[in-house]
């Protein structure tokens, strides 16, 4: 994937090198290492430049991203693909339930990565699969795909910033009171919709319970107050219909199976969840959908927001008379 980025340097409060400027734009250390490997990747006023060169007012800094190879272990396969948004830096895909995000031992040709590999191969474009936030196989909805190494690095920093901000809020709260608050870091806000049986109570709240692996299982997780990692989930009741509750959920941390484990801990496990609550009367997969994404564009900084309506299998739990 080829991408050229151009920065027009305005007056700087403090002198900055090219490296310092790019760091301020969110480029990762790995991005900078990769760019240094090709002398034509970094141009200052049209000429190759070193990362430690200083920038001045009215300079033009050009970053040339050249990725000529594709993911070697991802077989292109023609599969249904619902692209909600695409530009030179990223895609937003509405993934169906039943489609794994990455290829694996028993899912070598039916993943989202396979579908995207075909999509780009059909355009004769190289493509390295970089999913910013993976969804479980049976979770439907919106996910972000970075189209090159720089957008991937910046978007991943948004994801990391959320957990970091929670950690800092807890460990440095006393320091924060005595110092000027730093500017908030950009984050990816994701809202899920889920269905549980019965009337959820309390109708909204926050679940704070650490999550760890369950002994003897490669997949299953459990609440573990001794050795688990901190996990924080906010939930709110949206509606009650047909003996079920539709809830919205927002995560402050990204632990494996966090929503599924936390809702079971609350006493309202997701219906259709073969691992934590095999209640398959109304749906054959966990009733969980990535409904909303909101984040700044990794290159332009422009605010972006996307939603994906509930899929039919979740709608018919709430409104069976419509189907």
Tab-separated table of C-alpha atoms in Angstrom:
chain	number	residue	atom	x	y	z
A	1	UNK	CA	0.000	0.000	0.000
A	2	UNK	CA	1.480	3.334	-1.091
A	3	UNK	CA	0.627	6.581	0.674
A	4	UNK	CA	2.259	10.008	0.595
A	5	UNK	CA	1.698	12.412	3.483
A	6	UNK	CA	2.695	16.071	3.335
A	7	UNK	CA	3.101	18.387	6.316
A	8	UNK	CA	3.491	22.150	5.980
A	9	UNK	CA	5.406	23.360	9.003
A	10	UNK	CA	3.971	26.358	10.814
A	11	UNK	CA	5.806	28.368	13.477
A	12	UNK	CA	6.811	26.022	16.322
A	13	UNK	CA	6.773	26.986	19.985
A	14	UNK	CA	9.908	24.914	20.524
A	15	UNK	CA	12.506	23.665	18.011
A	16	UNK	CA	11.680	20.166	16.780
A	17	UNK	CA	13.526	17.553	14.800
A	18	UNK	CA	11.705	15.550	12.142
A	19	UNK	CA	11.588	12.627	14.577
A	20	UNK	CA	10.108	14.799	17.323
A	21	UNK	CA	7.515	16.218	14.935
A	22	UNK	CA	6.434	12.765	13.758
A	23	UNK	CA	6.245	11.509	17.355
A	24	UNK	CA	3.921	14.419	18.081
A	25	UNK	CA	1.730	13.321	15.181
A	26	UNK	CA	1.410	9.867	16.732
A	27	UNK	CA	3.985	7.944	14.699
A	28	UNK	CA	5.224	4.948	16.659
A	29	UNK	CA	8.897	4.138	17.261
A	30	UNK	CA	8.452	1.198	14.889
A	31	UNK	CA	7.057	3.535	12.200
A	32	UNK	CA	10.147	5.729	12.478
A	33	UNK	CA	12.499	2.733	12.338
A	34	UNK	CA	10.764	1.489	9.178
A	35	UNK	CA	10.915	4.901	7.511
A	36	UNK	CA	14.645	5.207	8.238
A	37	UNK	CA	15.326	2.051	6.232
A	38	UNK	CA	14.506	3.815	2.967
A	39	UNK	CA	16.285	7.144	2.350
A	40	UNK	CA	13.492	8.266	0.017
A	41	UNK	CA	10.789	7.805	2.652
A	42	UNK	CA	11.485	11.112	4.409
A	43	UNK	CA	11.880	14.257	2.313
A	44	UNK	CA	12.430	17.783	3.598
A	45	UNK	CA	11.648	20.392	0.963
A	46	UNK	CA	11.933	17.665	-1.655
A	47	UNK	CA	15.291	16.267	-0.551
A	48	UNK	CA	16.080	13.132	1.498
A	49	UNK	CA	16.438	14.020	5.168
A	50	UNK	CA	17.614	12.453	8.415
A	51	UNK	CA	15.295	12.076	11.373
A	52	UNK	CA	17.398	14.398	13.529
A	53	UNK	CA	17.247	17.340	11.111
A	54	UNK	CA	15.521	20.404	12.593
A	55	UNK	CA	12.299	21.783	11.164
A	56	UNK	CA	11.703	25.446	10.436
A	57	UNK	CA	8.734	27.618	9.571
A	58	UNK	CA	7.499	27.070	5.987
A	59	UNK	CA	9.374	23.759	5.578
A	60	UNK	CA	7.492	21.010	3.732
A	61	UNK	CA	7.959	17.539	5.194
A	62	UNK	CA	6.936	14.629	2.946
A	63	UNK	CA	6.520	11.075	4.224
A	64	UNK	CA	6.385	8.368	1.561
A	65	UNK	CA	4.957	5.071	2.795
A	66	UNK	CA	5.802	2.228	0.426
A	67	UNK	CA	4.576	-1.259	1.267
A	68	UNK	CA	4.961	-3.603	-1.675
A	69	UNK	CA	4.281	-6.954	0.005
A	70	UNK	CA	1.081	-8.586	1.232
A	71	UNK	CA	0.377	-10.704	4.298
A	72	UNK	CA	2.013	-14.008	3.358
A	73	UNK	CA	-0.184	-16.292	5.456
A	74	UNK	CA	-3.526	-14.798	4.435
A	75	UNK	CA	-5.091	-16.581	1.460
A	76	UNK	CA	-7.291	-14.323	-0.726
A	77	UNK	CA	-10.834	-15.749	-0.692
A	78	UNK	CA	-13.903	-14.185	-2.266
A	79	UNK	CA	-16.306	-13.711	0.658
A	80	UNK	CA	-19.137	-11.262	1.396
A	81	UNK	CA	-17.645	-8.009	2.646
A	82	UNK	CA	-19.636	-5.050	3.968
A	83	UNK	CA	-17.387	-1.971	3.859
A	84	UNK	CA	-19.039	0.944	5.657
A	85	UNK	CA	-16.276	3.472	4.961
A	86	UNK	CA	-12.940	3.587	3.138
A	87	UNK	CA	-10.250	6.168	2.451
A	88	UNK	CA	-6.484	6.073	1.833
A	89	UNK	CA	-5.707	5.315	5.474
A	90	UNK	CA	-8.387	2.987	6.866
A	91	UNK	CA	-11.519	0.954	6.349
A	92	UNK	CA	-14.539	0.431	8.582
A	93	UNK	CA	-16.080	-3.016	8.079
A	94	UNK	CA	-19.371	-4.376	9.400
A	95	UNK	CA	-18.340	-7.958	10.188
A	96	UNK	CA	-21.072	-10.613	10.221
A	97	UNK	CA	-21.441	-13.090	13.060
A	98	UNK	CA	-19.710	-16.393	12.345
A	99	UNK	CA	-16.740	-14.823	10.560
A	100	UNK	CA	-13.409	-14.944	12.455
A	101	UNK	CA	-11.262	-11.841	12.250
A	102	UNK	CA	-7.965	-13.674	11.651
A	103	UNK	CA	-7.214	-17.024	9.979
A	104	UNK	CA	-6.571	-19.866	12.411
A	105	UNK	CA	-6.061	-23.620	12.369
A	106	UNK	CA	-9.722	-24.444	11.671
A	107	UNK	CA	-10.612	-21.140	9.987
A	108	UNK	CA	-7.977	-20.821	7.313
A	109	UNK	CA	-10.190	-19.563	4.476
A	110	UNK	CA	-13.257	-17.939	6.023
A	111	UNK	CA	-11.939	-14.948	7.992
A	112	UNK	CA	-12.278	-11.208	7.547
A	113	UNK	CA	-8.574	-11.158	6.665
A	114	UNK	CA	-9.210	-13.580	3.782
A	115	UNK	CA	-12.045	-11.413	2.473
A	116	UNK	CA	-9.935	-8.259	2.568
A	117	UNK	CA	-6.964	-10.024	0.968
A	118	UNK	CA	-9.250	-10.857	-1.986
A	119	UNK	CA	-10.645	-7.311	-2.066
A	120	UNK	CA	-7.184	-5.793	-2.500
A	121	UNK	CA	-5.778	-8.546	-4.729
A	122	UNK	CA	-8.711	-7.931	-7.081
A	123	UNK	CA	-7.456	-4.318	-7.364
A	124	UNK	CA	-3.851	-5.490	-7.838
A	125	UNK	CA	-2.872	-3.730	-4.617
A	126	UNK	CA	-0.612	-5.174	-1.911
A	127	UNK	CA	-2.230	-5.356	1.505
A	128	UNK	CA	-1.019	-6.233	4.978
A	129	UNK	CA	-3.892	-7.125	7.287
A	130	UNK	CA	-3.878	-4.823	10.320
A	131	UNK	CA	-7.049	-5.045	12.390
A	132	UNK	CA	-6.996	-2.403	15.111
A	133	UNK	CA	-9.482	-4.026	17.488
A	134	UNK	CA	-10.445	-7.644	16.893
A	135	UNK	CA	-13.991	-8.930	17.340
A	136	UNK	CA	-14.755	-12.493	18.445
A	137	UNK	CA	-15.920	-14.818	15.658
A	138	UNK	CA	-19.565	-14.738	16.765
A	139	UNK	CA	-19.674	-11.028	17.596
A	140	UNK	CA	-21.045	-8.933	14.739
A	141	UNK	CA	-20.502	-5.291	13.886
A	142	UNK	CA	-18.035	-2.536	13.235
A	143	UNK	CA	-14.278	-2.947	13.300
A	144	UNK	CA	-11.370	-0.807	12.077
A	145	UNK	CA	-8.774	-1.920	9.533
A	146	UNK	CA	-5.627	0.178	9.037
A	147	UNK	CA	-4.386	0.352	5.444
A	148	UNK	CA	-0.726	1.134	6.161
A	149	UNK	CA	1.804	1.049	8.969
A	150	UNK	CA	1.430	4.681	10.051
A	151	UNK	CA	-2.358	4.667	10.375
A	152	UNK	CA	-2.055	1.339	12.203
A	153	UNK	CA	0.470	2.770	14.656
A	154	UNK	CA	-1.634	5.844	15.375
A	155	UNK	CA	-4.927	3.942	15.702
A	156	UNK	CA	-3.328	1.389	18.015
A	157	UNK	CA	-2.079	4.256	20.172
A	158	UNK	CA	-5.721	5.430	20.463
A	159	UNK	CA	-6.702	1.985	21.732
A	160	UNK	CA	-3.793	1.878	24.188
A	161	UNK	CA	-4.533	5.404	25.428
A	162	UNK	CA	-7.896	4.352	26.831
A	163	UNK	CA	-6.467	1.774	29.230
A	164	UNK	CA	-3.541	4.046	30.050
A	165	UNK	CA	-5.858	6.913	30.974
A	166	UNK	CA	-7.788	4.649	33.364
A	167	UNK	CA	-4.582	3.435	34.981
A	168	UNK	CA	-3.234	6.959	35.333
A	169	UNK	CA	-6.528	8.196	36.774
A	170	UNK	CA	-6.263	5.626	39.566
A	171	UNK	CA	-2.537	5.781	40.342
A	172	UNK	CA	-1.927	9.482	39.882
A	173	UNK	CA	-5.172	11.036	41.111
A	174	UNK	CA	-3.451	12.834	43.992
A	175	UNK	CA	-0.781	14.225	41.680
A	176	UNK	CA	-3.392	15.389	39.198
A	177	UNK	CA	-5.054	17.535	41.869
A	178	UNK	CA	-1.834	19.479	42.375
A	179	UNK	CA	-0.887	19.971	38.729
A	180	UNK	CA	-2.414	21.333	35.562
A	181	UNK	CA	-4.370	18.591	33.775
A	182	UNK	CA	-2.733	17.304	30.612
A	183	UNK	CA	-4.623	17.308	27.334
A	184	UNK	CA	-6.669	14.111	26.969
A	185	UNK	CA	-5.215	11.526	24.619
A	186	UNK	CA	-7.263	10.508	21.551
A	187	UNK	CA	-9.121	7.227	22.038
A	188	UNK	CA	-11.343	4.857	20.095
A	189	UNK	CA	-14.837	4.890	21.628
A	190	UNK	CA	-16.761	1.693	20.902
A	191	UNK	CA	-20.342	1.012	21.944
A	192	UNK	CA	-21.781	-2.504	21.902
A	193	UNK	CA	-25.371	-3.691	21.997
A	194	UNK	CA	-26.192	-6.985	23.716
A	195	UNK	CA	-29.270	-8.980	24.707
A	196	UNK	CA	-29.864	-10.733	28.017
A	197	UNK	CA	-32.895	-12.615	29.294
A	198	UNK	CA	-35.222	-10.919	31.783
A	199	UNK	CA	-35.238	-7.407	33.276
A	200	UNK	CA	-31.736	-6.259	34.046
A	201	UNK	CA	-31.167	-4.623	37.405
A	202	UNK	CA	-29.705	-2.165	38.202
A	203	UNK	CA	-30.789	-0.542	34.952
A	204	UNK	CA	-27.364	1.043	34.503
A	205	UNK	CA	-24.026	0.874	36.217
A	206	UNK	CA	-20.340	0.040	36.055
A	207	UNK	CA	-18.794	-3.404	36.510
A	208	UNK	CA	-15.264	-3.339	37.892
A	209	UNK	CA	-13.929	-6.874	38.268
A	210	UNK	CA	-10.541	-8.299	37.178
A	211	UNK	CA	-10.493	-11.011	34.519
A	212	UNK	CA	-8.098	-13.939	34.186
A	213	UNK	CA	-7.833	-17.307	32.426
A	214	UNK	CA	-9.834	-20.262	33.665
A	215	UNK	CA	-7.594	-23.153	34.602
A	216	UNK	CA	-7.535	-25.954	32.029
A	217	UNK	CA	-9.057	-23.895	29.218
A	218	UNK	CA	-7.365	-22.068	26.350
A	219	UNK	CA	-10.467	-19.981	25.664
A	220	UNK	CA	-12.513	-19.434	28.782
A	221	UNK	CA	-12.012	-16.508	31.143
A	222	UNK	CA	-13.271	-15.892	34.681
A	223	UNK	CA	-13.457	-13.206	37.345
A	224	UNK	CA	-10.212	-13.487	39.303
A	225	UNK	CA	-9.675	-11.001	42.122
A	226	UNK	CA	-6.301	-12.517	43.000
A	227	UNK	CA	-4.457	-12.676	39.683
A	228	UNK	CA	-6.775	-11.192	37.064
A	229	UNK	CA	-6.158	-8.016	35.056
A	230	UNK	CA	-8.268	-4.911	35.841
A	231	UNK	CA	-11.414	-4.662	33.731
A	232	UNK	CA	-14.071	-1.934	33.660
A	233	UNK	CA	-17.395	-2.062	31.789
A	234	UNK	CA	-20.197	0.543	31.731
A	235	UNK	CA	-23.711	-0.648	30.813
A	236	UNK	CA	-27.165	0.879	30.375
A	237	UNK	CA	-30.601	-0.608	29.658
A	238	UNK	CA	-31.942	0.547	26.294
A	239	UNK	CA	-35.257	-1.328	26.099
A	240	UNK	CA	-37.168	-4.383	27.312
A	241	UNK	CA	-39.085	-6.490	24.807
A	242	UNK	CA	-40.282	-10.067	24.488
A	243	UNK	CA	-38.898	-11.020	27.905
A	244	UNK	CA	-35.410	-9.739	27.123
A	245	UNK	CA	-33.329	-6.629	27.790
A	246	UNK	CA	-31.327	-4.789	25.154
A	247	UNK	CA	-28.338	-3.122	26.777
A	248	UNK	CA	-25.590	-0.824	25.536
A	249	UNK	CA	-22.059	-1.326	26.800
A	250	UNK	CA	-18.878	0.723	26.738
A	251	UNK	CA	-15.500	-0.694	27.766
A	252	UNK	CA	-12.696	1.160	29.484
A	253	UNK	CA	-10.408	-1.853	29.109
A	254	UNK	CA	-10.119	-4.487	26.399
A	255	UNK	CA	-9.838	-7.860	28.113
A	256	UNK	CA	-10.646	-11.061	26.231
A	257	UNK	CA	-14.383	-11.876	26.523
A	258	UNK	CA	-14.781	-8.865	28.854
A	259	UNK	CA	-18.460	-8.169	28.159
A	260	UNK	CA	-19.392	-11.836	28.243
A	261	UNK	CA	-17.604	-12.483	31.542
A	262	UNK	CA	-18.746	-9.261	33.208
A	263	UNK	CA	-22.395	-9.742	32.305
A	264	UNK	CA	-22.310	-13.282	33.657
A	265	UNK	CA	-20.743	-11.925	36.855
A	266	UNK	CA	-23.590	-9.404	37.113
A	267	UNK	CA	-26.089	-12.263	36.845
A	268	UNK	CA	-27.320	-11.430	33.347
A	269	UNK	CA	-25.220	-13.442	30.866
A	270	UNK	CA	-25.670	-12.861	27.145
A	271	UNK	CA	-28.088	-15.253	25.506
A	272	UNK	CA	-26.688	-17.639	22.908
A	273	UNK	CA	-23.220	-17.678	24.458
A	274	UNK	CA	-21.992	-21.262	24.043
A	275	UNK	CA	-19.080	-20.702	26.413
A	276	UNK	CA	-20.693	-18.817	29.305
A	277	UNK	CA	-24.449	-19.260	28.886
A	278	UNK	CA	-25.651	-21.844	26.313
A	279	UNK	CA	-29.175	-20.384	26.204
A	280	UNK	CA	-29.898	-21.069	22.520
A	281	UNK	CA	-33.697	-20.816	22.549
A	282	UNK	CA	-33.786	-17.564	20.564
A	283	UNK	CA	-30.332	-17.196	18.990
A	284	UNK	CA	-27.452	-19.551	18.167
A	285	UNK	CA	-24.541	-17.203	18.923
A	286	UNK	CA	-23.749	-14.701	21.667
A	287	UNK	CA	-26.113	-11.761	21.217
A	288	UNK	CA	-23.384	-9.120	20.970
A	289	UNK	CA	-22.968	-6.451	18.298
A	290	UNK	CA	-20.373	-3.695	17.847
A	291	UNK	CA	-22.833	-0.884	17.201
A	292	UNK	CA	-20.927	2.412	17.268
A	293	UNK	CA	-17.354	3.621	16.652
A	294	UNK	CA	-16.099	7.130	17.339
A	295	UNK	CA	-12.495	8.315	17.007
A	296	UNK	CA	-10.328	11.018	15.419
A	297	UNK	CA	-9.003	10.245	11.954
A	298	UNK	CA	-5.412	9.018	12.396
A	299	UNK	CA	-3.982	11.361	9.750
A	300	UNK	CA	-6.287	14.387	9.538
A	301	UNK	CA	-7.562	14.380	13.117
A	302	UNK	CA	-11.136	14.939	11.872
A	303	UNK	CA	-13.838	13.442	14.135
A	304	UNK	CA	-15.363	10.248	12.728
A	305	UNK	CA	-18.427	8.302	13.854
A	306	UNK	CA	-20.113	5.196	12.438
A	307	UNK	CA	-23.034	3.002	13.447
A	308	UNK	CA	-24.282	-0.377	12.262
A	309	UNK	CA	-27.893	-1.446	12.895
A	310	UNK	CA	-28.700	-4.592	14.840
A	311	UNK	CA	-28.470	-7.696	12.640
A	312	UNK	CA	-31.594	-9.714	11.946
A	313	UNK	CA	-30.872	-12.543	14.380
A	314	UNK	CA	-30.747	-10.088	17.304
A	315	UNK	CA	-33.736	-8.069	16.084
A	316	UNK	CA	-35.943	-11.138	15.905
A	317	UNK	CA	-35.282	-11.865	19.593
A	318	UNK	CA	-36.825	-8.516	20.457
A	319	UNK	CA	-39.416	-8.310	17.656
A	320	UNK	CA	-40.249	-11.911	16.631
A	321	UNK	CA	-43.574	-10.877	15.072
A	322	UNK	CA	-41.695	-8.941	12.384
A	323	UNK	CA	-39.985	-12.037	11.015
